[in-house]
XYZ file of C-alpha atoms in Angstrom:
344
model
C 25.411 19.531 3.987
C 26.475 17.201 1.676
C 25.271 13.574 1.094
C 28.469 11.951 2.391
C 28.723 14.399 5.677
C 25.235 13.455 6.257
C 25.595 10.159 6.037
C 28.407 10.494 8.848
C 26.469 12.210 11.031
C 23.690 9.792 10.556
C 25.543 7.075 11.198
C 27.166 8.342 14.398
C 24.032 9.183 15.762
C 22.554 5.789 15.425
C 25.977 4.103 16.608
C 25.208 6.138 19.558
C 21.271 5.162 19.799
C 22.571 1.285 20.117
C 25.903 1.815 22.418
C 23.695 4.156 24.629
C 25.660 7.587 23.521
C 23.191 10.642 24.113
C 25.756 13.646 23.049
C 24.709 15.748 20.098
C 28.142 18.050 20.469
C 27.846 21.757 21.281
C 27.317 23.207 17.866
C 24.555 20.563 17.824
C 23.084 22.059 21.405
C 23.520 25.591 20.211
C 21.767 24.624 17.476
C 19.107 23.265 19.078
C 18.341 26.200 21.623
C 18.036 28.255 18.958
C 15.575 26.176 16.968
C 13.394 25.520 20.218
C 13.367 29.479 20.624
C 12.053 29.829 17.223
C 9.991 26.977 17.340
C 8.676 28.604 20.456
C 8.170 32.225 18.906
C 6.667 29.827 15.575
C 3.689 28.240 18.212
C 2.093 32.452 19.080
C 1.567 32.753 15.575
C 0.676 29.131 14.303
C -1.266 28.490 17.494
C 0.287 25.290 17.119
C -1.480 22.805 19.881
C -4.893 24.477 20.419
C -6.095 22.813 17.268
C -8.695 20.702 17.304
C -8.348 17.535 18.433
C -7.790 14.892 15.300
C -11.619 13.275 13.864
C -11.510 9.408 15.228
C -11.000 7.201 12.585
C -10.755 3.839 13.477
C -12.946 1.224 11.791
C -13.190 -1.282 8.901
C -12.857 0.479 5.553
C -12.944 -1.648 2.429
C -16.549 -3.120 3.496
C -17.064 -4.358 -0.264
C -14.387 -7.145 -0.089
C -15.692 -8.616 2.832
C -15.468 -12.424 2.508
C -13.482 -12.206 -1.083
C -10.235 -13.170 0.290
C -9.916 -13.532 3.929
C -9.903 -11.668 7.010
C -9.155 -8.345 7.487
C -6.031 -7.055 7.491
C -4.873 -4.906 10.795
C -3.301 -1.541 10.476
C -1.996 0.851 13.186
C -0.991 3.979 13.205
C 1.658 5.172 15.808
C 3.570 8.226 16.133
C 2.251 12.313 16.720
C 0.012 14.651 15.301
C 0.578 13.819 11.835
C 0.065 10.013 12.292
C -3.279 11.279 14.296
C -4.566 13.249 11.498
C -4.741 16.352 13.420
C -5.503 19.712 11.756
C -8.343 18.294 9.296
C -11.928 17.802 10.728
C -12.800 14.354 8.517
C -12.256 11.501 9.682
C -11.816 10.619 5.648
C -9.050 13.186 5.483
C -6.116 11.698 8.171
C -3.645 9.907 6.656
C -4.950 6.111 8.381
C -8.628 6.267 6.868
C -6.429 7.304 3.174
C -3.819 4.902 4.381
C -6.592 2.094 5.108
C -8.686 2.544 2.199
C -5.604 2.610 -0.714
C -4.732 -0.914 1.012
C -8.044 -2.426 1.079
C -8.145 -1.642 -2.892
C -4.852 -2.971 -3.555
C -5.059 -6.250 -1.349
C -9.207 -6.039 -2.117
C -9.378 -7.583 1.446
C -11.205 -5.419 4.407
C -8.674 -3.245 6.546
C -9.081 -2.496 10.193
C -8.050 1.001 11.018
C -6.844 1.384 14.764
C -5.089 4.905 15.469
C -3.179 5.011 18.575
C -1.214 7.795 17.755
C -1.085 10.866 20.097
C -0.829 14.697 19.315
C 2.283 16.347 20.751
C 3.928 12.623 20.788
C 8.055 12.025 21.069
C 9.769 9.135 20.473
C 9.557 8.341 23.630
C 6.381 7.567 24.231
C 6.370 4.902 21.482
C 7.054 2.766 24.372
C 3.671 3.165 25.596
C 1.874 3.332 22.369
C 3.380 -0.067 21.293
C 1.935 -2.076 24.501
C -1.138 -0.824 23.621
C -0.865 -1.733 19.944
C 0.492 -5.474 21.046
C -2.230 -5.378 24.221
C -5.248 -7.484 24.249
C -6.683 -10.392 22.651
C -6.898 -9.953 19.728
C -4.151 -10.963 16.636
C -0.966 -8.700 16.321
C -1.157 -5.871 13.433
C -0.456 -7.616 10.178
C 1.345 -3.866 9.947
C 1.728 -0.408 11.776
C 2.786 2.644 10.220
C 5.042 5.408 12.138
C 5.286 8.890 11.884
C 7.055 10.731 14.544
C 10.587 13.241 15.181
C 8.871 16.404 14.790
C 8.337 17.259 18.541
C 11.833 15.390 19.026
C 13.152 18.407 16.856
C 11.415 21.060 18.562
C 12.101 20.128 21.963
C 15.803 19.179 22.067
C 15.928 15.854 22.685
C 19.428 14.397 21.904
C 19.134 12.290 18.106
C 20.742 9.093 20.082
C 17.456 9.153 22.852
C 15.508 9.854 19.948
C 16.564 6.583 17.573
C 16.740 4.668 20.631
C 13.270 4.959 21.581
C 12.431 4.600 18.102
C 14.459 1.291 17.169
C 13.053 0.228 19.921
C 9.795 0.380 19.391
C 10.547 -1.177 15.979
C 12.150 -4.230 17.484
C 9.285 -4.935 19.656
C 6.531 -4.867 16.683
C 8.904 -6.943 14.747
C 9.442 -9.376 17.041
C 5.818 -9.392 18.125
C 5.635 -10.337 14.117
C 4.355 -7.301 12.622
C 5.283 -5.218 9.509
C 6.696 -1.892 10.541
C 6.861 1.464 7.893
C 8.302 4.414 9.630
C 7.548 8.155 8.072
C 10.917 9.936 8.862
C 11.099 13.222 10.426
C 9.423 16.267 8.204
C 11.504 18.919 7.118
C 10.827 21.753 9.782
C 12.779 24.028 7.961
C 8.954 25.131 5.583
C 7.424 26.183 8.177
C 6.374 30.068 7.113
C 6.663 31.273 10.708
C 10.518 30.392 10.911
C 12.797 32.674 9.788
C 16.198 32.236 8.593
C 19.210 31.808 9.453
C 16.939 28.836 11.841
C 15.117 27.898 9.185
C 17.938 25.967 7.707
C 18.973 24.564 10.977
C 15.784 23.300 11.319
C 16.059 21.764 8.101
C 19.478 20.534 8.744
C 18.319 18.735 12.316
C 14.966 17.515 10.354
C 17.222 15.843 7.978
C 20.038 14.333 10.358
C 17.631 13.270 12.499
C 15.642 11.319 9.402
C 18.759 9.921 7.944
C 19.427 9.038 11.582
C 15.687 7.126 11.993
C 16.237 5.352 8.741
C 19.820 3.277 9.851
C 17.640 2.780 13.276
C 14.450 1.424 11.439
C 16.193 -0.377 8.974
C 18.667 -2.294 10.947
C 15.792 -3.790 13.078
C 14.190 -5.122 10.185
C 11.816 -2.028 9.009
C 10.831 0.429 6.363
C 11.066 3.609 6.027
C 9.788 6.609 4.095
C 11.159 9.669 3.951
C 8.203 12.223 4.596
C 9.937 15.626 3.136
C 6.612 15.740 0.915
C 4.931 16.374 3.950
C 6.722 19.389 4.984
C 9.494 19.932 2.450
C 9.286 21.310 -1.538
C 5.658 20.788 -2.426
C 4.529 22.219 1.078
C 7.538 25.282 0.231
C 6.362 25.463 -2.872
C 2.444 25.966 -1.862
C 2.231 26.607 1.498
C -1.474 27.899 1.389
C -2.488 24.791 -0.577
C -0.914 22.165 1.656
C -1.172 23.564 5.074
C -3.668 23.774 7.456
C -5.434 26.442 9.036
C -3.187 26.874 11.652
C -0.176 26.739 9.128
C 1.616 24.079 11.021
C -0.333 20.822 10.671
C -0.945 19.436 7.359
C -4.066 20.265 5.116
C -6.268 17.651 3.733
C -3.971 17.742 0.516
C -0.954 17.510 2.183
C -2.583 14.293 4.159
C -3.064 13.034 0.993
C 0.302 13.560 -0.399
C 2.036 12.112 2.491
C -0.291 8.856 2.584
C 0.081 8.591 -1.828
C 4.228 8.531 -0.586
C 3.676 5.554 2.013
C 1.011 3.868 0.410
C 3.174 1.830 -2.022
C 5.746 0.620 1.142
C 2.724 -0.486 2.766
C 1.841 -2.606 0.093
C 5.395 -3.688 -0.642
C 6.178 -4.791 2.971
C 3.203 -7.123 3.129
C 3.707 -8.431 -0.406
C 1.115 -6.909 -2.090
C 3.312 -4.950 -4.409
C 4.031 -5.839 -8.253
C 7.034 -8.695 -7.983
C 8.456 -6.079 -11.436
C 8.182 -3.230 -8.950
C 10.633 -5.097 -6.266
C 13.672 -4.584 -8.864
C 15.623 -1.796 -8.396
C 14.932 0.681 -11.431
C 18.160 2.568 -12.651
C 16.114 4.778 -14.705
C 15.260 6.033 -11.198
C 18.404 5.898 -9.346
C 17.176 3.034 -7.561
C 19.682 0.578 -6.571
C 21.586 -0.684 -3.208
C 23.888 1.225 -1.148
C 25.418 1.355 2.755
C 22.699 1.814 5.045
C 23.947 4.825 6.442
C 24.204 5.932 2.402
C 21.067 5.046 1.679
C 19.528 7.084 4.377
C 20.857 10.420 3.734
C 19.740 9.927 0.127
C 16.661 9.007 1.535
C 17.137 11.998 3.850
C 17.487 14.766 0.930
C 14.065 13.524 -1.143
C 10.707 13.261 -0.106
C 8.976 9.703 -0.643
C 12.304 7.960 -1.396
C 12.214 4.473 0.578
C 15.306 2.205 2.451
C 14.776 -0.981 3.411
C 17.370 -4.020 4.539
C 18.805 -5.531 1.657
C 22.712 -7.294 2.520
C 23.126 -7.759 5.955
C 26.895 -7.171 5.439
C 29.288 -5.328 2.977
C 32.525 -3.747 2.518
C 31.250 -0.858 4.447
C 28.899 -2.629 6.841
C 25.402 -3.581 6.153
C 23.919 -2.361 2.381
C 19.815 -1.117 2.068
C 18.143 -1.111 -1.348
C 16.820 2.497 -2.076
C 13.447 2.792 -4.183
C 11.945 5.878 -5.531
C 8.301 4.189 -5.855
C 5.712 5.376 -7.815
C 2.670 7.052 -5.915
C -0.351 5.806 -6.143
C -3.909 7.582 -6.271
C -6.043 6.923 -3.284
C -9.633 5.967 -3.264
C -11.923 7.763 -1.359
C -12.264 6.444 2.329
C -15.727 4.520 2.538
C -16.066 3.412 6.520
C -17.705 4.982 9.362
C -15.545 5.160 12.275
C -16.569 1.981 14.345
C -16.621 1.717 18.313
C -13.685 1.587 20.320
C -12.946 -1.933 21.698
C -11.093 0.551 24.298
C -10.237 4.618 24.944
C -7.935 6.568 22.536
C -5.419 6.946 24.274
């Protein structure tokens, strides 16, 4: 599908999301019975769901700037399995303890790791896992990190429901004053187990439905990342390398790949970035587009991020697209700390 048709789809799926549409058309049902069928037929030989339950990983990482330049900073991790970390057996290894440590280095300020993320998670229980992220006491997240639309894939649920839920959730943590980076949907269509022809329809929902997220996310004021890394090319390209043992979940490398690709928004949305780096590069085909543009360009290559830009244009509201450069992680230096309350 081209850039252009995707970015039709896209944007009629999130036109539907906010006018409360839910129909994905029959080709688009068709489509998705036969994905959950394969998807289904994938799980006997991936065992996908009987793995181990993700290491806890909540803490303070960063311990060495305590006291150099004020408190810490709060990070929370939302979404599914891959937000959770599940399918390593580190605690070091999930992508919030890489996540918390590469932002304590760059803001050399403490971070405070709370995962609330749940394996096997759809967009619709982001609901939930945002009043517990907002709950309590204590200050709002300076920032939370999402990563969910895998399960939305494999079990049918219509795009619209899907972006709904989602925008939702970013609205709330917005208005509640918080940061919010979203990991788009993987691409579903690497996973060895799936043959074709599904294999490219579950690359072609994968990708609507991320192009999809991205006008969601960015229209209520968010970021997003596309995470094609994290099941897409490098994952095709090395499957033994970057998956886990169970061949569905990521390895510790492929953890580590997706967090290098967020890392830098992280930074970005709470200022922390280089001000040179905020430019748009055209030496990297960085540059501002229509939202719904923007996020099937986004859509087609891994690590690419969108974020609001011109709230209106000759096509409707414009995003500025940014191909940013990874950065290496430092090694994850907390012990988990005690739970204030349950995982959930």
């Amino acid at each position: 599908m081209s850039s252009m048709s995707r970015a039709r789809v896209a944007r009629r799926i999130a036109a539907g999301a906010a006018y409360g549409g839910g129909g994905i058309g029959l080709a688009g049902v068709a489509a998705a019975g036969l994905l959950l069928a394969e998807a289904q037929l994938a799980r006997r030989h991936v065992a996908n769901g009987n793995s181990p339950q993700p290491p806890r990983a909540n803490g303070l990482y960063g311990r060495g700037y305590a006291g150099l330049d004020g408190p810490p900073l709060r990070l929370t991790m939302l979404g599914d399995s891959t937000a959770a970390g599940q399918g390593v057996r580190r605690f070091r290894q999930t992508p919030g303890a890489l996540l918390a440590s590469g932002l304590a280095a760059v803001a050399e300020r403490p971070v405070e790791l709370r995962v609330i993320a749940l394996p096997g998670a759809r967009s619709d229980d982001l609901d939930r896992q945002v009043a517990l992220a907002l709950a309590g006491p204590g200050p709002v997240p300076d920032i939370c990190v999402i990563m969910v639309g895998a399960n939305d894939v494999t079990h049918r649920m219509p795009p619209t429901r899907s972006v709904r839920h989602l925008s939702a959730a970013v609205r709330r943590l917005r208005t509640a004053g918080a940061e919010v980076v979203v990991g788009t949907c993987p691409d579903l269509g690497t996973l060895e187990p799936v043959q074709q022809p599904l294999r490219w329809l579950a690359r072609r929902a994968s990708r609507q439905l991320a192009a999809a997220q991205t006008i969601g996310v960015v229209e209520q004021g968010g970021r997003t990342v596309s995470l094609g890394d994290l099941l897409g090319p490098e994952f095709e390209e090395n499957p033994r390398e970057l998956f886990g043992p169970d061949n569905y979940h990521p390895s510790a490398e492929g953890y580590a790949t997706a967090a290098m690709a967020v890392l830098p928004t992280v930074c970005a949305a709470l200022g922390l970035w280089p001000a040179e780096e905020e430019r748009p590069d055209a030496s990297r085909r960085e540059g501002f587009l229509p939202v719904a543009r923007a996020a099937a360009e986004a859509a087609s290559e891994a690590g690419t991020e969108v974020t609001a830009a011109l709230p209106t244009g000759p096509r409707g509201p414009w995003a500025l697209l940014k191909r940013r450069r990874r950065r290496r992680l430092p090694t994850p230096d907390a012990s988990p700390a005690t739970e204030r309350e349950p995982l959930p």
